């Protein structure tokens, strides 16, 4: 028996890129260990604080000052002596609200009115901002402490200078909405009036910095609309696809539908003669789906001319040993392998013994497909290679990886790469991989003009890095009393074709802990790998979104087999309220799990009978440090059309930083999960993806949107992210409800394969 | 190749050397610099490219520019009366904090504006019908619905 069977092991992980795991956040640490501040007067006067954070957001020393007393554009906080407050937003905004809620943390501790703050997207600079990425729901947990300290330190300095001017003790000074207030006589000094003098103060002792109590918050926890809303609703150029540079040309890059096949020949001369076409050439690339695959670049004077020219391009592709790869082939192979012993296996207790003494054994085979990201903004990137320097405008979730990528691919010094952050038309993990940036830069490297690489929707769907599919052969045993005694999963997953030894692809990993059923005494968790050529990548909770569906469906199957109420049965499998590994936030805390499940049952009227023809389904999952229990209530028509009447979500992420943004993430996760289960699948035939646009890869539309009710359990735990954790439980809540309504158990995704529509 | 005269957001605009079959979307974006109208699918499936042509919501990705030449075209950049006075739906979008990534919202707003012009007090079925051509990958439908109702309740788009 392995001691850590039920505890999440950070490496390998199911949901996160390793670069986000390396510097795993510690348990709550209100005071970062080392902190250095440097100050410089803002140009024209004022106070600027530059906080330098190295890897893991621990502050590092920083030399700020341009000699003129200087304005520092990398500072988190800038207070002009005119009273203007500017706060830097450090991370890529993909719709998760990070451009609003991270600056809210700074503003809260600085104690300024939110309405007085100007938020500026920061540049990419790891020396000063630490990790700048959007992935793994990590922005909240990684930045909570350092950003609070950034705000609180500035506030302490403003208080200190005010106290000095008044000749009173600092304790007699309060702050409110950009003013320091003398509590003795009520006199006030604005931060703007104090800025010039505060810039000359020595650094405060870090131990003297007081962070606010939650009860004192005026910004955090409130309903705050996104800072870019006005620009969005008036159609301002915010996105990568909107970039325009002087003399810019437009490019498409055409790759073989069979992933990785090389260009043998192409009708380049004919393409070059087409209207608006400037040039066409092939690139060999480095063969990596996360960098540059072989292909043909077409440069044109407009997007449309580039798209039209692509239609006239004829390429003879080289042969590929993967031209027989198919989803059907994988399914057949997986069904066969599922009956055989797993290649790798972890055991807890004695599953064989449980099976021998079982009064009932349940077996079930679960299948889920590959999925595309289908970002509304297709992949694109603008690049300009000028005087040995590559400047990139990239809608990327992972901007700090581009320099190293280009250094390997194009032999450009990392220091010669400048990446500009843009608002991003949907991330969902797709843009943690920078293949589009590699393509744009490889093309820009060849010409002396700025290039905007534009992907068509069809290219976006055929050359994604997909969420991996998978297969689970589940076996569960019950004893005479209906107690769940044994659980076995043989997980058939994928390893990239050239990986030796086999290693799970991104999102294709799992462990015994992923089942989150710690009270079951005898468990066997096995894995077997199928080799894969189709590229895979991160997605929204890429591992948890499918694992939760399998495990939480199987809990319901077992409850039904045991003749037990699902709610009671699920709680029983969690056991006593306890933290499986005290102090490790990545480890399941069954107390928090039980609390959200109980509240979900209460809010969804679980114990009340449901009208005839309706079904109700429950599910729970813990991922990305957040606890979510969800109940779906639905009606199934005679033609198997599912109407979701109600979704109840209960979450515990410590505290909600932005009520609006946080609930937006939950609403979005619910819609995304319904969209996914309704009809989405990417199928590979003869080595190529068959889907091409929204007609064969449907997204949920307005009419199918169910009413969503969100309830929060606010706990003393440090706040954690919301981009992902509300998604995983939803799928099983819906399929369990379909079973409740119809008696039909769905074990293959999407539900359209079982004849249901939404 | 032709020279076309277009009426966009109340202004006369000219486009030189244009293939008349070019979709209106690309003329707006690449020739006229109006990039608020978005490309999403190129096939009229997602609604990101929705603009008003002759007062009706149209998918500009599938509409040849020549067929819009004689009609009044309104894009997201021209939806507000002025910088100071937004369209009531734009105000409602900000108030309800509708956008997540924001990419589809120009198209959503243009569809919603056309709906309210035709039906000042739409019910949910009307909203579903008018908005069903607009996909939001982030899942903002619940708030879009609420924002449309809130404008209708406050007296519509007058």
mmCIF file with all atom_site columns, C-alpha atoms in Angstrom, chain A residues 71-182:
data_model
loop_
_atom_site.group_PDB
_atom_site.id
_atom_site.type_symbol
_atom_site.label_atom_id
_atom_site.label_alt_id
_atom_site.label_comp_id
_atom_site.label_asym_id
_atom_site.label_entity_id
_atom_site.label_seq_id
_atom_site.pdbx_PDB_ins_code
_atom_site.Cartn_x
_atom_site.Cartn_y
_atom_site.Cartn_z
_atom_site.occupancy
_atom_site.B_iso_or_equiv
_atom_site.pdbx_formal_charge
_atom_site.auth_seq_id
_atom_site.auth_comp_id
_atom_site.auth_asym_id
_atom_site.auth_atom_id
_atom_site.pdbx_PDB_model_num
ATOM 1   C CA . UNK A 1 71  ? 9.091   56.621 -14.470 1.00 0.00 ? 71  UNK A CA 1
ATOM 2   C CA . UNK A 1 72  ? 9.165   52.847 -14.311 1.00 0.00 ? 72  UNK A CA 1
ATOM 3   C CA . UNK A 1 73  ? 6.638   51.213 -16.624 1.00 0.00 ? 73  UNK A CA 1
ATOM 4   C CA . UNK A 1 74  ? 7.129   47.840 -14.939 1.00 0.00 ? 74  UNK A CA 1
ATOM 5   C CA . UNK A 1 75  ? 6.029   48.960 -11.530 1.00 0.00 ? 75  UNK A CA 1
ATOM 6   C CA . UNK A 1 76  ? 2.777   47.584 -10.194 1.00 0.00 ? 76  UNK A CA 1
ATOM 7   C CA . UNK A 1 77  ? 1.829   50.940 -8.742  1.00 0.00 ? 77  UNK A CA 1
ATOM 8   C CA . UNK A 1 78  ? 2.239   54.431 -10.082 1.00 0.00 ? 78  UNK A CA 1
ATOM 9   C CA . UNK A 1 79  ? 0.853   57.383 -8.231  1.00 0.00 ? 79  UNK A CA 1
ATOM 10  C CA . UNK A 1 80  ? 1.183   60.735 -9.929  1.00 0.00 ? 80  UNK A CA 1
ATOM 11  C CA . UNK A 1 81  ? 1.250   63.916 -7.889  1.00 0.00 ? 81  UNK A CA 1
ATOM 12  C CA . UNK A 1 82  ? -1.942  64.741 -9.739  1.00 0.00 ? 82  UNK A CA 1
ATOM 13  C CA . UNK A 1 83  ? -3.506  61.861 -7.807  1.00 0.00 ? 83  UNK A CA 1
ATOM 14  C CA . UNK A 1 84  ? -3.741  59.495 -10.757 1.00 0.00 ? 84  UNK A CA 1
ATOM 15  C CA . UNK A 1 85  ? -3.246  55.883 -9.712  1.00 0.00 ? 85  UNK A CA 1
ATOM 16  C CA . UNK A 1 86  ? -2.093  53.363 -12.287 1.00 0.00 ? 86  UNK A CA 1
ATOM 17  C CA . UNK A 1 87  ? -1.833  49.654 -11.524 1.00 0.00 ? 87  UNK A CA 1
ATOM 18  C CA . UNK A 1 88  ? -0.127  47.148 -13.788 1.00 0.00 ? 88  UNK A CA 1
ATOM 19  C CA . UNK A 1 89  ? -1.934  44.003 -14.897 1.00 0.00 ? 89  UNK A CA 1
ATOM 20  C CA . UNK A 1 90  ? 0.801   41.417 -15.297 1.00 0.00 ? 90  UNK A CA 1
ATOM 21  C CA . UNK A 1 91  ? -0.819  38.308 -16.759 1.00 0.00 ? 91  UNK A CA 1
ATOM 22  C CA . UNK A 1 92  ? -2.430  37.499 -20.118 1.00 0.00 ? 92  UNK A CA 1
ATOM 23  C CA . UNK A 1 93  ? -6.184  38.169 -20.208 1.00 0.00 ? 93  UNK A CA 1
ATOM 24  C CA . UNK A 1 94  ? -8.014  35.329 -21.928 1.00 0.00 ? 94  UNK A CA 1
ATOM 25  C CA . UNK A 1 95  ? -11.454 36.059 -20.515 1.00 0.00 ? 95  UNK A CA 1
ATOM 26  C CA . UNK A 1 96  ? -10.718 34.753 -17.026 1.00 0.00 ? 96  UNK A CA 1
ATOM 27  C CA . UNK A 1 97  ? -10.860 38.299 -15.667 1.00 0.00 ? 97  UNK A CA 1
ATOM 28  C CA . UNK A 1 98  ? -7.251  38.483 -14.536 1.00 0.00 ? 98  UNK A CA 1
ATOM 29  C CA . UNK A 1 99  ? -6.696  41.975 -15.935 1.00 0.00 ? 99  UNK A CA 1
ATOM 30  C CA . UNK A 1 100 ? -9.321  43.168 -13.472 1.00 0.00 ? 100 UNK A CA 1
ATOM 31  C CA . UNK A 1 101 ? -8.943  41.015 -10.372 1.00 0.00 ? 101 UNK A CA 1
ATOM 32  C CA . UNK A 1 102 ? -5.157  41.045 -9.940  1.00 0.00 ? 102 UNK A CA 1
ATOM 33  C CA . UNK A 1 103 ? -5.065  44.869 -9.931  1.00 0.00 ? 103 UNK A CA 1
ATOM 34  C CA . UNK A 1 104 ? -8.045  44.749 -7.525  1.00 0.00 ? 104 UNK A CA 1
ATOM 35  C CA . UNK A 1 105 ? -5.809  42.968 -5.009  1.00 0.00 ? 105 UNK A CA 1
ATOM 36  C CA . UNK A 1 106 ? -3.215  45.739 -5.241  1.00 0.00 ? 106 UNK A CA 1
ATOM 37  C CA . UNK A 1 107 ? -5.844  48.479 -5.073  1.00 0.00 ? 107 UNK A CA 1
ATOM 38  C CA . UNK A 1 108 ? -7.455  46.908 -2.009  1.00 0.00 ? 108 UNK A CA 1
ATOM 39  C CA . UNK A 1 109 ? -4.270  46.937 0.025   1.00 0.00 ? 109 UNK A CA 1
ATOM 40  C CA . UNK A 1 110 ? -3.212  50.319 -1.336  1.00 0.00 ? 110 UNK A CA 1
ATOM 41  C CA . UNK A 1 111 ? -6.642  51.527 -0.215  1.00 0.00 ? 111 UNK A CA 1
ATOM 42  C CA . UNK A 1 112 ? -7.740  53.539 -3.191  1.00 0.00 ? 112 UNK A CA 1
ATOM 43  C CA . UNK A 1 113 ? -11.189 53.846 -4.739  1.00 0.00 ? 113 UNK A CA 1
ATOM 44  C CA . UNK A 1 114 ? -11.459 51.323 -7.555  1.00 0.00 ? 114 UNK A CA 1
ATOM 45  C CA . UNK A 1 115 ? -13.040 53.947 -9.781  1.00 0.00 ? 115 UNK A CA 1
ATOM 46  C CA . UNK A 1 116 ? -9.931  56.105 -9.519  1.00 0.00 ? 116 UNK A CA 1
ATOM 47  C CA . UNK A 1 117 ? -7.580  53.371 -10.763 1.00 0.00 ? 117 UNK A CA 1
ATOM 48  C CA . UNK A 1 118 ? -6.269  53.090 -14.306 1.00 0.00 ? 118 UNK A CA 1
ATOM 49  C CA . UNK A 1 119 ? -5.215  49.557 -15.162 1.00 0.00 ? 119 UNK A CA 1
ATOM 50  C CA . UNK A 1 120 ? -2.397  49.097 -17.640 1.00 0.00 ? 120 UNK A CA 1
ATOM 51  C CA . UNK A 1 121 ? -1.385  45.808 -19.216 1.00 0.00 ? 121 UNK A CA 1
ATOM 52  C CA . UNK A 1 122 ? 2.240   45.279 -18.298 1.00 0.00 ? 122 UNK A CA 1
ATOM 53  C CA . UNK A 1 123 ? 5.051   44.322 -20.583 1.00 0.00 ? 123 UNK A CA 1
ATOM 54  C CA . UNK A 1 124 ? 6.596   40.883 -20.404 1.00 0.00 ? 124 UNK A CA 1
ATOM 55  C CA . UNK A 1 125 ? 9.475   40.995 -17.980 1.00 0.00 ? 125 UNK A CA 1
ATOM 56  C CA . UNK A 1 126 ? 10.134  37.994 -15.768 1.00 0.00 ? 126 UNK A CA 1
ATOM 57  C CA . UNK A 1 127 ? 12.739  39.827 -13.742 1.00 0.00 ? 127 UNK A CA 1
ATOM 58  C CA . UNK A 1 128 ? 10.159  42.247 -12.513 1.00 0.00 ? 128 UNK A CA 1
ATOM 59  C CA . UNK A 1 129 ? 6.866   40.391 -12.740 1.00 0.00 ? 129 UNK A CA 1
ATOM 60  C CA . UNK A 1 130 ? 7.867   36.782 -12.121 1.00 0.00 ? 130 UNK A CA 1
ATOM 61  C CA . UNK A 1 131 ? 5.808   34.182 -13.914 1.00 0.00 ? 131 UNK A CA 1
ATOM 62  C CA . UNK A 1 132 ? 3.476   35.772 -16.445 1.00 0.00 ? 132 UNK A CA 1
ATOM 63  C CA . UNK A 1 133 ? 1.128   33.156 -17.776 1.00 0.00 ? 133 UNK A CA 1
ATOM 64  C CA . UNK A 1 134 ? -2.517  32.185 -17.892 1.00 0.00 ? 134 UNK A CA 1
ATOM 65  C CA . UNK A 1 135 ? -2.859  28.527 -17.072 1.00 0.00 ? 135 UNK A CA 1
ATOM 66  C CA . UNK A 1 136 ? -3.871  26.004 -14.480 1.00 0.00 ? 136 UNK A CA 1
ATOM 67  C CA . UNK A 1 137 ? -6.087  28.523 -12.642 1.00 0.00 ? 137 UNK A CA 1
ATOM 68  C CA . UNK A 1 138 ? -2.832  29.662 -11.083 1.00 0.00 ? 138 UNK A CA 1
ATOM 69  C CA . UNK A 1 139 ? -3.005  33.451 -11.253 1.00 0.00 ? 139 UNK A CA 1
ATOM 70  C CA . UNK A 1 140 ? -4.907  33.787 -7.991  1.00 0.00 ? 140 UNK A CA 1
ATOM 71  C CA . UNK A 1 141 ? -2.914  31.442 -5.760  1.00 0.00 ? 141 UNK A CA 1
ATOM 72  C CA . UNK A 1 142 ? 0.461   32.532 -7.131  1.00 0.00 ? 142 UNK A CA 1
ATOM 73  C CA . UNK A 1 143 ? -0.142  36.268 -6.916  1.00 0.00 ? 143 UNK A CA 1
ATOM 74  C CA . UNK A 1 144 ? -2.289  36.638 -3.825  1.00 0.00 ? 144 UNK A CA 1
ATOM 75  C CA . UNK A 1 145 ? 0.539   37.240 -1.357  1.00 0.00 ? 145 UNK A CA 1
ATOM 76  C CA . UNK A 1 146 ? 2.932   39.304 -3.481  1.00 0.00 ? 146 UNK A CA 1
ATOM 77  C CA . UNK A 1 147 ? 0.250   41.627 -4.829  1.00 0.00 ? 147 UNK A CA 1
ATOM 78  C CA . UNK A 1 148 ? -1.237  42.251 -1.421  1.00 0.00 ? 148 UNK A CA 1
ATOM 79  C CA . UNK A 1 149 ? 2.240   43.106 -0.175  1.00 0.00 ? 149 UNK A CA 1
ATOM 80  C CA . UNK A 1 150 ? 2.779   45.419 -3.141  1.00 0.00 ? 150 UNK A CA 1
ATOM 81  C CA . UNK A 1 151 ? -0.304  47.419 -2.239  1.00 0.00 ? 151 UNK A CA 1
ATOM 82  C CA . UNK A 1 152 ? 0.168   47.354 1.515   1.00 0.00 ? 152 UNK A CA 1
ATOM 83  C CA . UNK A 1 153 ? 3.794   48.505 1.350   1.00 0.00 ? 153 UNK A CA 1
ATOM 84  C CA . UNK A 1 154 ? 2.892   51.528 -0.750  1.00 0.00 ? 154 UNK A CA 1
ATOM 85  C CA . UNK A 1 155 ? 0.089   52.373 1.643   1.00 0.00 ? 155 UNK A CA 1
ATOM 86  C CA . UNK A 1 156 ? 2.425   52.108 4.638   1.00 0.00 ? 156 UNK A CA 1
ATOM 87  C CA . UNK A 1 157 ? 4.822   54.579 3.018   1.00 0.00 ? 157 UNK A CA 1
ATOM 88  C CA . UNK A 1 158 ? 2.061   57.043 2.274   1.00 0.00 ? 158 UNK A CA 1
ATOM 89  C CA . UNK A 1 159 ? 0.906   56.799 5.884   1.00 0.00 ? 159 UNK A CA 1
ATOM 90  C CA . UNK A 1 160 ? 4.461   57.288 7.120   1.00 0.00 ? 160 UNK A CA 1
ATOM 91  C CA . UNK A 1 161 ? 4.976   60.486 5.161   1.00 0.00 ? 161 UNK A CA 1
ATOM 92  C CA . UNK A 1 162 ? 1.605   61.882 6.192   1.00 0.00 ? 162 UNK A CA 1
ATOM 93  C CA . UNK A 1 163 ? 2.328   61.138 9.848   1.00 0.00 ? 163 UNK A CA 1
ATOM 94  C CA . UNK A 1 164 ? 5.658   62.900 9.501   1.00 0.00 ? 164 UNK A CA 1
ATOM 95  C CA . UNK A 1 165 ? 4.054   65.961 7.939   1.00 0.00 ? 165 UNK A CA 1
ATOM 96  C CA . UNK A 1 166 ? 1.420   66.147 10.625  1.00 0.00 ? 166 UNK A CA 1
ATOM 97  C CA . UNK A 1 167 ? 3.883   65.336 13.376  1.00 0.00 ? 167 UNK A CA 1
ATOM 98  C CA . UNK A 1 168 ? 1.686   62.534 14.686  1.00 0.00 ? 168 UNK A CA 1
ATOM 99  C CA . UNK A 1 169 ? 2.290   58.838 15.132  1.00 0.00 ? 169 UNK A CA 1
ATOM 100 C CA . UNK A 1 170 ? 1.490   56.491 12.264  1.00 0.00 ? 170 UNK A CA 1
ATOM 101 C CA . UNK A 1 171 ? -1.028  54.775 14.489  1.00 0.00 ? 171 UNK A CA 1
ATOM 102 C CA . UNK A 1 172 ? -3.122  57.911 14.450  1.00 0.00 ? 172 UNK A CA 1
ATOM 103 C CA . UNK A 1 173 ? -3.386  57.762 10.689  1.00 0.00 ? 173 UNK A CA 1
ATOM 104 C CA . UNK A 1 174 ? -5.938  55.797 8.726   1.00 0.00 ? 174 UNK A CA 1
ATOM 105 C CA . UNK A 1 175 ? -6.435  55.564 5.013   1.00 0.00 ? 175 UNK A CA 1
ATOM 106 C CA . UNK A 1 176 ? -9.532  55.609 2.882   1.00 0.00 ? 176 UNK A CA 1
ATOM 107 C CA . UNK A 1 177 ? -10.014 55.758 -0.868  1.00 0.00 ? 177 UNK A CA 1
ATOM 108 C CA . UNK A 1 178 ? -6.755  57.457 -1.734  1.00 0.00 ? 178 UNK A CA 1
ATOM 109 C CA . UNK A 1 179 ? -6.450  59.666 1.338   1.00 0.00 ? 179 UNK A CA 1
ATOM 110 C CA . UNK A 1 180 ? -4.523  59.461 4.564   1.00 0.00 ? 180 UNK A CA 1
ATOM 111 C CA . UNK A 1 181 ? -6.728  60.679 7.395   1.00 0.00 ? 181 UNK A CA 1
ATOM 112 C CA . UNK A 1 182 ? -5.568  62.082 10.704  1.00 0.00 ? 182 UNK A CA 1
#
